[in-house]
Coordinates of C-alpha atoms in Angstrom, one line a residue:
Chain M
M238 CA 18.5 -26.1 10.6
A239 CA 14.7 -26.7 11.1
D240 CA 12.6 -25.6 8.3
V241 CA 10.1 -23.0 9.2
L242 CA 8.2 -22.9 6.0
E243 CA 7.9 -26.0 3.7
V244 CA 6.1 -25.6 0.4
R245 CA 5.4 -28.9 -1.4
D246 CA 3.8 -29.4 -4.8
L247 CA 2.1 -26.0 -4.7
T248 CA -0.3 -25.8 -7.7
I249 CA -2.4 -22.7 -8.3
E250 CA -5.1 -22.5 -10.9
F251 CA -7.1 -19.4 -12.0
L252 CA -10.5 -19.3 -13.4
I253 CA -10.4 -17.4 -16.6
E254 CA -13.6 -17.3 -18.7
E255 CA -15.0 -20.5 -17.1
R256 CA -11.8 -22.5 -17.5
Y257 CA -9.0 -23.1 -15.0
Y258 CA -5.5 -22.3 -16.0
R259 CA -2.4 -23.2 -14.1
A260 CA -0.4 -20.2 -13.0
V261 CA 1.9 -22.2 -10.7
Q262 CA 2.7 -25.9 -11.0
G263 CA 4.4 -28.3 -8.5
V264 CA 6.4 -25.6 -6.7
S265 CA 8.4 -26.9 -3.7
F266 CA 10.8 -25.1 -1.5
D267 CA 11.9 -24.9 2.2
I268 CA 13.0 -22.0 4.2
G269 CA 15.0 -22.7 7.4
E270 CA 15.2 -20.7 10.6
G271 CA 16.8 -17.4 9.9
E272 CA 17.4 -18.3 6.2
T273 CA 16.6 -16.0 3.2
L274 CA 15.4 -17.7 0.1
G275 CA 15.3 -15.7 -3.1
L276 CA 12.5 -16.4 -5.6
V277 CA 13.6 -15.1 -9.0
G278 CA 11.9 -14.8 -12.3
E279 CA 10.4 -12.6 -15.0
S280 CA 7.2 -10.7 -14.5
G281 CA 4.3 -13.1 -14.7
C282 CA 6.2 -16.3 -13.8
G283 CA 4.1 -16.8 -10.7
K284 CA 6.4 -15.5 -8.0
S285 CA 3.9 -13.1 -6.4
V286 CA 1.0 -15.6 -6.8
T287 CA 3.1 -18.2 -5.0
S288 CA 3.7 -15.8 -2.1
L289 CA 0.0 -14.8 -1.9
A290 CA -0.9 -18.5 -1.9
V291 CA 1.3 -18.8 1.2
M292 CA -0.5 -16.0 2.9
R293 CA -3.9 -17.4 1.5
L294 CA -4.6 -14.0 0.0
L295 CA -5.5 -15.2 -3.5
P296 CA -9.0 -14.3 -4.8
T297 CA -11.8 -16.8 -4.3
H298 CA -12.3 -19.0 -7.3
T299 CA -8.6 -19.8 -7.3
K300 CA -7.8 -23.5 -6.9
V301 CA -4.7 -24.1 -4.7
S302 CA -3.4 -27.6 -4.0
G303 CA -0.3 -29.0 -2.4
Q304 CA 1.0 -28.2 1.0
V305 CA 2.2 -25.0 2.7
K306 CA 3.6 -26.1 6.0
F307 CA 4.4 -23.5 8.6
R308 CA 6.1 -25.1 11.6
G309 CA 4.6 -28.4 10.5
Q310 CA 1.0 -27.1 10.2
D311 CA -0.5 -27.1 6.7
L312 CA -1.8 -23.5 6.2
L313 CA -3.9 -24.6 3.2
K314 CA -6.1 -26.7 5.6
V315 CA -6.5 -24.3 8.5
G316 CA -9.7 -22.3 8.9
E317 CA -10.0 -18.7 8.0
P318 CA -10.1 -17.3 11.6
Q319 CA -7.0 -19.3 12.5
M320 CA -5.3 -18.1 9.3
R321 CA -6.1 -14.5 10.4
Q322 CA -4.2 -15.3 13.6
I323 CA -1.1 -16.1 11.5
R324 CA -1.2 -13.4 9.0
G325 CA 0.6 -10.3 10.2
N326 CA 1.6 -12.1 13.3
E327 CA 3.5 -15.3 12.5
I328 CA 4.0 -14.5 8.8
S329 CA 3.9 -11.0 7.5
M330 CA 4.3 -9.4 4.1
I331 CA 5.8 -6.4 2.4
F332 CA 4.5 -5.3 -0.9
Q333 CA 6.1 -4.0 -4.1
E334 CA 4.1 -0.7 -4.2
P335 CA 4.8 1.5 -1.2
M336 CA 2.9 4.3 -2.8
T337 CA -0.4 2.5 -2.9
S338 CA 0.0 -0.1 -0.2
L339 CA -0.8 2.2 2.7
N340 CA -4.4 3.4 3.3
P341 CA -4.6 7.0 2.4
V342 CA -7.2 7.9 5.0
H343 CA -5.5 6.5 8.1
R344 CA -2.6 8.0 10.0
I345 CA 0.7 6.1 9.9
G346 CA 0.5 5.2 13.6
T347 CA -3.0 3.8 13.2
Q348 CA -1.9 1.5 10.4
I349 CA 1.1 0.2 12.3
S350 CA -0.9 -0.1 15.5
E351 CA -3.6 -2.2 13.7
S352 CA -1.4 -5.4 13.6
L353 CA -0.6 -4.8 17.4
I354 CA -4.2 -4.3 18.3
L355 CA -5.2 -7.4 16.3
H356 CA -2.6 -9.8 17.5
R357 CA -1.2 -8.4 20.7
N358 CA -4.4 -7.2 22.3
V359 CA -2.9 -4.0 23.5
S360 CA -4.6 -0.7 24.1
A361 CA -4.6 2.1 21.5
A362 CA -2.2 4.2 23.6
K363 CA 0.3 1.4 24.0
A364 CA 0.1 0.5 20.4
R365 CA 0.9 4.1 19.5
A366 CA 3.9 4.1 21.7
Q367 CA 5.1 0.8 20.2
S368 CA 4.5 2.2 16.7
I369 CA 6.8 5.1 17.5
D370 CA 9.5 2.6 18.6
L371 CA 8.9 0.6 15.4
L372 CA 9.3 3.7 13.3
K373 CA 12.6 4.4 15.1
L374 CA 13.7 0.8 14.5
V375 CA 13.2 1.2 10.7
G376 CA 15.2 4.4 10.8
I377 CA 12.5 7.0 10.4
P378 CA 13.6 10.4 11.8
R379 CA 11.1 12.5 13.8
A380 CA 9.1 9.3 14.5
E381 CA 7.0 11.1 17.1
Q382 CA 5.6 13.4 14.4
I383 CA 5.5 10.9 11.5
V384 CA 3.3 8.6 13.6
D385 CA 0.5 11.2 13.2
E386 CA 1.0 12.0 9.6
Y387 CA -0.6 10.5 6.6
P388 CA 0.9 8.3 3.9
H389 CA 0.8 11.0 1.2
Q390 CA 3.1 13.2 3.3
L391 CA 5.9 10.6 3.0
S392 CA 8.3 9.7 0.2
G393 CA 8.4 6.3 -1.4
G394 CA 11.4 5.2 0.6
M395 CA 9.8 6.3 3.9
R396 CA 6.6 4.6 3.0
Q397 CA 8.5 1.4 2.4
R398 CA 10.1 1.8 5.8
V399 CA 6.6 2.2 7.3
M400 CA 5.6 -1.1 5.5
I401 CA 8.5 -2.8 7.0
A402 CA 7.7 -1.4 10.5
M403 CA 4.1 -2.8 10.0
A404 CA 5.5 -6.1 9.0
M405 CA 7.8 -6.3 12.0
A406 CA 5.3 -5.1 14.5
C407 CA 4.4 -8.6 15.9
Q408 CA 7.9 -10.0 15.4
P409 CA 6.9 -12.6 12.9
S410 CA 9.0 -15.7 12.2
V411 CA 8.5 -15.5 8.4
L412 CA 8.7 -12.4 6.3
I413 CA 7.6 -12.4 2.7
A414 CA 8.9 -9.5 0.7
D415 CA 7.4 -9.2 -2.7
E416 CA 9.8 -7.0 -4.8
P417 CA 10.2 -4.6 -1.8
T418 CA 12.7 -2.3 -3.6
T419 CA 11.5 -2.4 -7.2
A420 CA 9.6 0.8 -7.0
L421 CA 12.4 2.8 -5.3
D422 CA 15.5 4.8 -6.4
V423 CA 18.7 2.8 -6.4
T424 CA 20.2 4.6 -3.4
I425 CA 17.0 4.1 -1.4
Q426 CA 17.0 0.4 -2.6
A427 CA 20.4 -0.1 -0.9
Q428 CA 19.2 1.5 2.3
I429 CA 16.0 -0.6 2.4
L430 CA 17.9 -3.8 1.6
D431 CA 20.4 -3.0 4.3
L432 CA 17.6 -2.4 6.8
M433 CA 15.9 -5.7 5.9
R434 CA 19.1 -7.7 6.2
H435 CA 19.8 -6.2 9.5
L436 CA 16.3 -6.7 11.0
T437 CA 15.9 -10.3 9.8
A438 CA 19.4 -11.3 11.0
E439 CA 18.7 -9.7 14.4
N440 CA 15.3 -11.3 14.8
H441 CA 16.3 -14.7 13.3
M442 CA 13.5 -14.3 10.8
S443 CA 13.1 -16.5 7.8
T444 CA 12.6 -14.6 4.6
L445 CA 11.1 -15.3 1.3
L446 CA 12.4 -12.5 -1.0
I447 CA 10.7 -12.2 -4.3
T448 CA 12.6 -10.3 -7.0
H449 CA 13.5 -10.1 -10.6
D450 CA 16.9 -8.6 -9.7
L451 CA 19.8 -11.0 -9.4
G452 CA 21.9 -8.3 -7.8
V453 CA 19.4 -8.2 -5.0
V454 CA 19.6 -12.0 -4.7
A455 CA 23.5 -12.0 -4.5
E456 CA 23.3 -9.3 -1.9
M457 CA 20.6 -10.7 0.4
C458 CA 19.9 -14.5 -0.1
D459 CA 21.3 -17.7 1.2
R460 CA 19.5 -19.8 -1.4
V461 CA 17.7 -19.1 -4.6
A462 CA 15.0 -20.6 -6.6
V463 CA 14.6 -19.6 -10.2
M464 CA 11.0 -19.6 -11.5
Y465 CA 9.9 -19.8 -15.1
A466 CA 6.3 -20.0 -16.3
G467 CA 4.9 -21.3 -13.1
Q468 CA 7.7 -23.8 -12.2
I469 CA 10.9 -23.7 -10.3
V470 CA 13.5 -24.6 -12.9
E471 CA 16.6 -24.3 -10.7
Q472 CA 17.1 -24.2 -7.0
G473 CA 20.3 -24.1 -4.8
P474 CA 22.7 -22.1 -2.7
V475 CA 23.4 -18.7 -4.1
R476 CA 27.1 -19.2 -4.6
E477 CA 26.5 -22.5 -6.3
I478 CA 24.0 -21.0 -8.7
F479 CA 26.0 -18.0 -9.5
R480 CA 29.1 -20.0 -10.2
H481 CA 27.5 -23.0 -12.0
P482 CA 24.2 -21.9 -13.4
S483 CA 22.7 -25.2 -14.8
H484 CA 19.4 -24.4 -16.4
P485 CA 19.7 -22.6 -19.8
Y486 CA 17.1 -20.1 -18.4
T487 CA 19.3 -19.3 -15.4
V488 CA 22.3 -19.0 -17.8
G489 CA 20.2 -16.6 -19.9
L490 CA 19.2 -14.4 -16.9
M491 CA 22.9 -14.2 -15.9
N492 CA 23.8 -13.1 -19.4
C493 CA 21.3 -10.3 -19.1
I494 CA 23.2 -8.6 -16.2
P495 CA 25.8 -6.1 -17.4
K496 CA 29.2 -6.7 -15.8
I497 CA 31.3 -3.9 -14.5
A498 CA 34.6 -5.7 -14.5
G499 CA 36.2 -7.4 -17.5
E500 CA 35.8 -6.7 -21.1
R501 CA 32.6 -4.9 -22.4
K502 CA 30.4 -7.4 -24.2
R503 CA 26.9 -7.0 -25.8
L504 CA 24.2 -8.2 -23.4
V505 CA 22.6 -11.4 -24.6
P506 CA 18.8 -11.2 -24.3
I507 CA 16.6 -14.3 -24.0
E508 CA 14.7 -14.6 -27.3
G509 CA 11.0 -14.7 -27.3
N510 CA 8.5 -14.2 -24.5
V511 CA 7.0 -16.0 -21.6
P512 CA 4.2 -18.2 -22.8
S513 CA 0.7 -17.0 -21.7
L514 CA -1.4 -19.2 -19.4
Q515 CA -3.8 -20.0 -22.2
N516 CA -1.2 -21.4 -24.6
M517 CA 1.3 -23.2 -22.3
G518 CA 2.7 -26.0 -24.4
V519 CA 3.5 -29.6 -23.3
G520 CA 7.0 -30.7 -22.1
C521 CA 9.6 -28.3 -20.9
R522 CA 8.1 -24.8 -20.7
F523 CA 11.4 -23.1 -21.6
A524 CA 12.0 -25.3 -24.7
P525 CA 10.5 -22.9 -27.3
R526 CA 13.0 -20.2 -26.2
C527 CA 15.9 -22.5 -25.3
P528 CA 19.1 -22.4 -27.4
K529 CA 19.8 -25.9 -26.3
A530 CA 16.4 -27.5 -27.0
M531 CA 16.4 -31.1 -28.0
D532 CA 13.8 -33.6 -29.2
V533 CA 13.3 -35.0 -25.6
C534 CA 12.3 -31.5 -24.4
H535 CA 8.8 -32.2 -25.7
E536 CA 8.4 -34.4 -22.6
E537 CA 8.2 -32.8 -19.1
P538 CA 11.6 -32.8 -17.3
E539 CA 11.8 -33.6 -13.6
E540 CA 14.0 -32.0 -11.0
Y541 CA 17.6 -33.4 -11.2
S542 CA 20.3 -33.1 -8.7
V543 CA 23.3 -31.2 -10.1
G544 CA 25.2 -30.5 -7.0
T545 CA 25.0 -30.2 -3.2
E546 CA 21.4 -29.1 -2.6
H547 CA 21.4 -27.9 -6.1
T548 CA 18.6 -29.1 -8.4
C549 CA 17.7 -28.3 -12.0
R550 CA 14.6 -29.0 -14.1
C551 CA 16.3 -29.7 -17.5
W552 CA 16.9 -32.8 -19.6
L553 CA 20.5 -31.7 -20.0
H554 CA 21.0 -32.9 -16.5
A555 CA 18.9 -36.0 -16.6
E556 CA 21.9 -38.4 -16.3
A557 CA 22.5 -37.1 -12.8
G558 CA 19.4 -38.8 -11.6
V559 CA 16.1 -37.7 -10.1
T560 CA 16.3 -36.0 -6.7
S561 CA 14.9 -37.8 -3.8
R562 CA 12.0 -35.3 -3.2
Chain E
M158 CA -6.9 23.8 5.4
Y159 CA -7.7 27.5 5.6
A160 CA -6.4 28.2 2.1
Y161 CA -8.6 25.4 0.9
L162 CA -11.6 26.8 2.6
I163 CA -11.0 30.3 1.4
R164 CA -10.7 29.1 -2.1
R165 CA -13.9 27.2 -1.9
I166 CA -15.9 30.0 -0.3
S167 CA -14.7 32.6 -2.8
G168 CA -15.7 30.2 -5.6
A169 CA -19.2 29.9 -4.0
V170 CA -19.6 33.8 -3.8
V171 CA -18.8 34.1 -7.5
V172 CA -21.3 31.4 -8.4
L173 CA -24.0 33.2 -6.3
L174 CA -23.3 36.5 -8.0
G175 CA -23.7 34.8 -11.4
I176 CA -27.0 33.3 -10.3
S177 CA -28.4 36.6 -9.0
I178 CA -27.8 38.1 -12.5
I179 CA -29.5 35.3 -14.1
T180 CA -32.5 35.4 -11.8
F181 CA -32.7 39.2 -12.2
L182 CA -32.9 38.8 -16.0
L183 CA -35.7 36.3 -15.5
V184 CA -38.2 39.1 -15.5
Y185 CA -37.3 40.0 -19.0
A186 CA -37.3 36.4 -20.1
V187 CA -40.9 35.9 -19.1
P188 CA -43.5 37.4 -21.6
A189 CA -45.6 38.8 -18.8
D190 CA -45.3 42.6 -18.2
P191 CA -44.9 43.1 -14.4
A192 CA -46.9 46.3 -14.3
R193 CA -49.7 44.8 -16.3
M194 CA -49.7 41.7 -14.0
I195 CA -50.1 43.9 -11.0
V196 CA -52.9 46.2 -12.2
G197 CA -54.8 43.6 -14.1
P198 CA -55.8 43.3 -17.7
K199 CA -58.5 46.1 -17.7
A200 CA -56.5 49.0 -16.2
P201 CA -55.9 52.0 -18.5
A202 CA -52.5 52.4 -20.1
A203 CA -51.7 55.5 -18.0
V204 CA -52.0 53.5 -14.8
V205 CA -49.7 50.8 -16.2
A206 CA -47.2 53.4 -17.1
A207 CA -47.3 54.9 -13.7
V208 CA -46.8 51.5 -12.0
R209 CA -43.9 50.9 -14.4
A210 CA -42.2 54.1 -13.3
Q211 CA -43.0 53.4 -9.6
L212 CA -41.3 49.9 -9.9
G213 CA -38.3 51.5 -11.6
L214 CA -38.7 49.5 -14.7
N215 CA -37.8 52.4 -17.0
L216 CA -34.3 52.8 -15.5
P217 CA -31.2 51.3 -17.3
L218 CA -30.7 47.6 -16.6
P219 CA -27.4 47.9 -14.5
V220 CA -29.2 50.5 -12.2
Q221 CA -32.2 48.2 -11.9
Y222 CA -29.8 45.3 -11.0
I223 CA -28.2 47.3 -8.3
H224 CA -31.5 48.2 -6.8
Y225 CA -32.5 44.5 -7.0
M226 CA -29.3 43.5 -5.2
D227 CA -29.8 46.2 -2.6
R228 CA -33.3 44.9 -1.8
L229 CA -32.1 41.4 -1.8
F230 CA -29.5 42.2 0.9
H231 CA -32.3 43.8 2.9
G232 CA -34.3 40.6 2.7
D233 CA -36.8 42.1 0.2
L234 CA -37.5 39.6 -2.6
G235 CA -40.4 41.7 -4.0
T236 CA -44.2 41.2 -3.7
S237 CA -46.3 38.4 -5.2
Y238 CA -48.4 39.6 -8.2
I239 CA -51.1 37.2 -7.3
Y240 CA -51.2 37.3 -3.5
S241 CA -49.8 40.8 -3.0
L242 CA -47.8 39.4 -0.1
P243 CA -44.0 39.8 0.4
V244 CA -42.2 36.9 -1.4
A245 CA -39.7 36.6 1.4
K246 CA -42.6 36.0 3.9
M247 CA -44.2 33.4 1.7
I248 CA -40.9 31.5 1.3
L249 CA -40.0 31.7 5.0
Q250 CA -43.4 30.2 5.9
R251 CA -42.6 27.2 3.8
I252 CA -39.0 26.6 4.5
G253 CA -39.8 24.9 7.8
P254 CA -42.2 22.3 6.4
T255 CA -40.0 21.6 3.4
A256 CA -36.8 21.2 5.4
W257 CA -38.6 18.8 7.8
L258 CA -39.9 16.7 4.9
A259 CA -36.6 16.9 2.9
L260 CA -34.6 15.8 5.9
W261 CA -36.7 12.6 6.4
C262 CA -36.7 11.9 2.6
W263 CA -32.9 12.1 2.6
V264 CA -32.6 10.0 5.7
A265 CA -34.8 7.3 4.2
E266 CA -32.7 7.3 1.0
L267 CA -29.5 6.8 3.0
V268 CA -30.9 4.2 5.4
I269 CA -32.1 2.1 2.5
G270 CA -29.4 2.9 0.0
I271 CA -26.1 2.7 1.9
P272 CA -26.6 -0.7 3.7
L273 CA -27.7 -2.1 0.4
G274 CA -24.6 -0.7 -1.4
I275 CA -22.3 -2.4 1.2
Y276 CA -24.2 -5.6 1.0
T277 CA -24.2 -5.8 -2.8
A278 CA -20.5 -4.8 -3.0
R279 CA -19.6 -7.6 -0.5
H280 CA -21.5 -10.1 -2.4
A281 CA -20.7 -8.7 -5.8
R282 CA -21.4 -11.1 -8.7
H283 CA -23.2 -13.6 -6.5
K284 CA -26.9 -14.5 -6.4
R285 CA -27.5 -12.1 -3.5
D286 CA -26.0 -9.2 -5.4
Y287 CA -28.2 -9.8 -8.4
I288 CA -31.4 -10.1 -6.4
V289 CA -30.8 -7.0 -4.4
S290 CA -29.7 -5.0 -7.5
A291 CA -32.8 -6.1 -9.4
V292 CA -35.0 -5.0 -6.5
A293 CA -33.2 -1.6 -6.3
L294 CA -33.7 -1.2 -10.1
V295 CA -37.4 -1.8 -9.7
G296 CA -37.4 0.9 -6.9
I297 CA -35.6 3.4 -9.1
S298 CA -38.1 2.8 -12.0
L299 CA -41.3 3.4 -10.0
P300 CA -42.8 6.8 -10.6
V301 CA -43.0 8.8 -7.3
F302 CA -46.6 9.8 -7.8
W303 CA -47.7 6.3 -8.5
L304 CA -45.9 4.7 -5.6
G305 CA -47.0 7.6 -3.4
L306 CA -50.7 7.0 -4.4
V307 CA -50.4 3.3 -3.9
L308 CA -48.9 3.7 -0.4
L309 CA -51.6 6.4 0.4
Y310 CA -54.3 4.0 -0.7
W311 CA -53.1 1.1 1.5
F312 CA -51.9 2.9 4.6
G313 CA -54.2 5.9 4.5
F314 CA -57.4 4.3 3.3
E315 CA -57.5 0.5 3.4
I316 CA -55.5 0.2 6.7
P317 CA -56.0 3.8 7.9
I318 CA -53.0 4.0 10.2
L319 CA -51.5 7.2 8.6
P320 CA -53.1 10.4 7.4
L321 CA -54.2 10.8 3.8
G322 CA -51.7 13.5 2.9
G323 CA -51.2 17.0 4.2
S324 CA -48.3 18.5 6.0
G325 CA -47.5 18.2 9.7
G326 CA -45.7 16.0 12.2
I327 CA -43.9 12.7 12.0
Q328 CA -47.1 10.7 11.0
Y329 CA -47.4 12.9 7.9
V330 CA -43.8 12.4 7.0
I331 CA -43.6 8.6 7.0
L332 CA -45.3 7.9 3.7
P333 CA -43.6 10.6 1.6
A334 CA -40.2 9.7 3.1
I335 CA -40.7 6.0 2.4
T336 CA -41.8 6.8 -1.1
Y337 CA -38.8 9.0 -1.8
G338 CA -36.5 6.5 0.0
I339 CA -37.6 3.7 -2.2
T340 CA -37.3 5.6 -5.5
G341 CA -34.1 7.4 -4.6
A342 CA -32.1 4.8 -2.6
A343 CA -30.9 2.9 -5.6
Y344 CA -28.6 5.8 -6.7
Y345 CA -26.8 5.5 -3.5
T346 CA -26.7 1.7 -3.7
R347 CA -25.1 1.8 -7.1
L348 CA -22.7 4.6 -6.4
L349 CA -21.5 3.0 -3.1
K350 CA -21.2 -0.5 -4.7
S351 CA -19.1 0.6 -7.6
S352 CA -17.0 2.8 -5.5
M353 CA -16.4 0.0 -3.0
L354 CA -15.6 -2.5 -5.7
E355 CA -12.9 -0.1 -6.9
V356 CA -11.4 0.4 -3.5
M357 CA -11.5 -3.4 -2.8
G358 CA -9.0 -3.9 -5.6
Q359 CA -6.6 -1.4 -4.1
D360 CA -3.2 -2.5 -2.7
Y361 CA -3.9 -1.1 0.8
V362 CA -6.9 -3.4 1.1
R363 CA -4.6 -6.3 0.5
T364 CA -2.2 -4.9 3.0
A365 CA -5.0 -4.8 5.6
R366 CA -5.8 -8.5 4.9
A367 CA -2.1 -9.3 5.2
K368 CA -2.1 -7.9 8.7
G369 CA -4.8 -10.4 9.6
A370 CA -7.8 -8.1 9.7
S371 CA -11.1 -9.8 9.4
E372 CA -13.3 -9.2 6.3
R373 CA -15.7 -7.2 8.5
R374 CA -12.9 -5.0 9.7
V375 CA -11.4 -4.6 6.2
T376 CA -14.9 -3.6 4.9
W377 CA -15.6 -1.0 7.6
R378 CA -12.2 0.4 8.4
H379 CA -10.5 0.3 5.0
V380 CA -13.0 0.0 2.3
V381 CA -16.1 2.0 3.3
R382 CA -14.3 5.2 4.4
N383 CA -12.4 5.4 1.1
A384 CA -15.5 4.5 -0.8
L385 CA -17.6 7.2 0.7
L386 CA -16.2 10.2 -1.2
P387 CA -18.5 10.0 -4.3
V388 CA -21.4 9.2 -2.1
V389 CA -20.8 12.3 0.0
T390 CA -20.7 14.4 -3.2
F391 CA -24.0 13.0 -4.4
G392 CA -25.6 13.2 -0.9
G393 CA -24.7 16.9 -0.6
I394 CA -26.1 17.8 -4.0
D395 CA -29.1 15.6 -3.3
I396 CA -30.0 17.2 0.0
G397 CA -29.4 20.7 -1.5
Y398 CA -31.9 19.8 -4.1
L399 CA -34.3 18.2 -1.7
L400 CA -34.4 21.1 0.8
T401 CA -35.5 23.5 -1.9
G402 CA -38.6 21.5 -2.5
V403 CA -39.5 18.1 -3.8
V404 CA -42.1 19.2 -6.2
L405 CA -43.5 15.7 -7.1
I406 CA -43.5 14.5 -3.5
E407 CA -45.2 17.7 -2.2
A408 CA -47.8 17.7 -5.0
T409 CA -48.6 13.9 -4.5
F410 CA -48.9 14.2 -0.7
N411 CA -50.4 17.7 -0.8
W412 CA -47.6 19.0 1.3
N413 CA -47.6 22.8 1.6
G414 CA -43.9 23.5 1.0
L415 CA -41.6 25.3 -1.3
G416 CA -42.1 22.8 -4.1
M417 CA -45.8 23.6 -4.1
L418 CA -45.2 27.3 -3.9
A419 CA -42.9 27.2 -7.0
Y420 CA -45.2 24.9 -8.8
T421 CA -48.3 27.3 -8.5
A422 CA -46.1 30.4 -9.1
I423 CA -45.0 28.9 -12.5
Q424 CA -48.6 28.2 -13.4
N425 CA -49.6 31.7 -12.5
D426 CA -46.7 33.6 -14.1
D427 CA -46.0 35.0 -10.6
V428 CA -42.5 36.2 -11.5
P429 CA -41.4 37.6 -8.1
V430 CA -42.2 34.2 -6.4
I431 CA -40.4 32.3 -9.2
M432 CA -37.4 34.6 -8.8
G433 CA -37.4 34.1 -5.0
T434 CA -37.7 30.3 -5.2
V435 CA -35.0 30.0 -7.9
M436 CA -32.7 32.2 -5.9
L437 CA -33.3 30.1 -2.8
I438 CA -32.8 26.8 -4.7
A439 CA -29.5 28.2 -6.1
V440 CA -28.3 29.3 -2.7
G441 CA -29.3 26.0 -1.2
V442 CA -27.4 24.0 -3.8
V443 CA -24.3 26.2 -3.5
L444 CA -24.3 26.1 0.2
F445 CA -24.5 22.3 0.3
T446 CA -21.9 21.9 -2.3
L447 CA -19.6 24.0 -0.1
L448 CA -20.6 21.8 2.8
V449 CA -19.6 18.7 0.8
D450 CA -16.2 20.3 0.2
I451 CA -15.7 20.7 3.9
I452 CA -16.8 17.2 4.7
Y453 CA -14.5 15.9 2.0
A454 CA -11.5 17.5 3.7
A455 CA -12.6 15.8 6.9
I456 CA -12.7 12.4 5.2
D457 CA -9.7 12.6 3.0
P458 CA -6.5 14.1 4.5
R459 CA -5.0 14.5 1.0
I460 CA -7.5 17.3 0.3
R461 CA -6.8 19.0 3.6
Y462 CA -3.2 19.5 2.9
E463 CA -3.5 20.2 -0.8

């Protein structure tokens, strides 16, 4: 499977009060053709920032280093006009907030047409016709009418379908979905996930799915990367990680999910909070909250192989040896 | 849409009624006795009393108000104490010159203010923003009469390419409009800038960028249209105010408009003229506020379907 997107050593620093702080450090992952990678972690761990860095949509004054290779081309090195050719065309994005992610003053059809007009050089009339087709594709009833309506006339679920239609407009090879269902009701969530799975499979799209919901990961992803405080702490195939979570943080996350089958147990929360950017300690970032912390955790662990394509950034697994990356 | 319009229009009618009551009571708020003003200080008391009766000033207040409104609806705004001319005629003569001047003053404000607002918003917190904002601040701080006189001196006297004041065609308008534009533009600049900065942080702007839209396209299609709402509000109130007479500008450039009329009427205690101009100003402001509401609905679909 050829990798469509390869992210290597991505490091992102934000300028806060005249100093740079690392929000993301040394993040590496690959997404193959037609593959779905889940990026999981708590709020503020750097998942969204990572996805925005791939799209090069971070604010100016942000230092981004490393490599983001899309079909072999490093996106961090291409010029802005070339990047605009890629955005919404080769790589498109769905955001978390369907209520605010659509422009309130433009009609639905106009907003979907925009990508087509920008990248496909089609006439407004043709773009409108294609917009109707796209609305039908994402399961919107009365597409001929909805195309002329405004975002505030639609429900949250419908708006997220419109966002998906916009993202699908130019048949991109990579779809980045940043918490696409977080703001929606559970029943609508299932419908939207179903739609996304169906569309990505049909179009052989590679997907980066950002979520904090392990249920969504189990449902949707081939592989998963767990992020904590700006680093990927564990990465591997979904089954492998659900069966043998290796990093104490991943284990902690699993313990936070209520189980329907089996005996009822108290949920075990992870003690403490995510460290803020300004007081990130040295060594393993999870150590202050880790039930298994050892003396060696004051030093930075590397990524160790713990199984087939399964890596973990934890001293507990150091004996397995450093991965070849 | 119709329900929205009907609601706005009925609101405007109520406001106008309230204003008519206040202007009507103005006669009693001013110390000058209308009858005495008309017949002069030396007339005998019997004459004053006769004029009072003739004017209906002895009738109960509500009856007087009804008479006043009746005359108002027939276009009768009373007669000037000083000039013995119908107020309506005096006002009508001056509406044209004032509207002509006001329109150009307003256009000058927009032409200077809006591009600068977009420019400073796009370069916010950079050197270019600071320089332009500082210049705009200087503009806002200049007194109209001072800037007007300086411009008159340079372009009317030293380099005599424009008339030294007075009312008339386009050549008479240039200097007052530039003066007003320079002193008023900064309000639009700041309003649009802060509104644009707010819109630029919205999720839908990020969506537009994620679609591959250029910065120019993002600014014009996605930011400016959303950012215009507060500017439209201010612009409507501003032109409503301008059309009813820019007193300082008219006085500085000796422009024979409504502003000058109101200014001299206040100096002379010419109550009917004051009442007439106040009524006109009120109607102007209310009408333009109504117009703003309608433009609002055109810009923001959420209001239309409210």
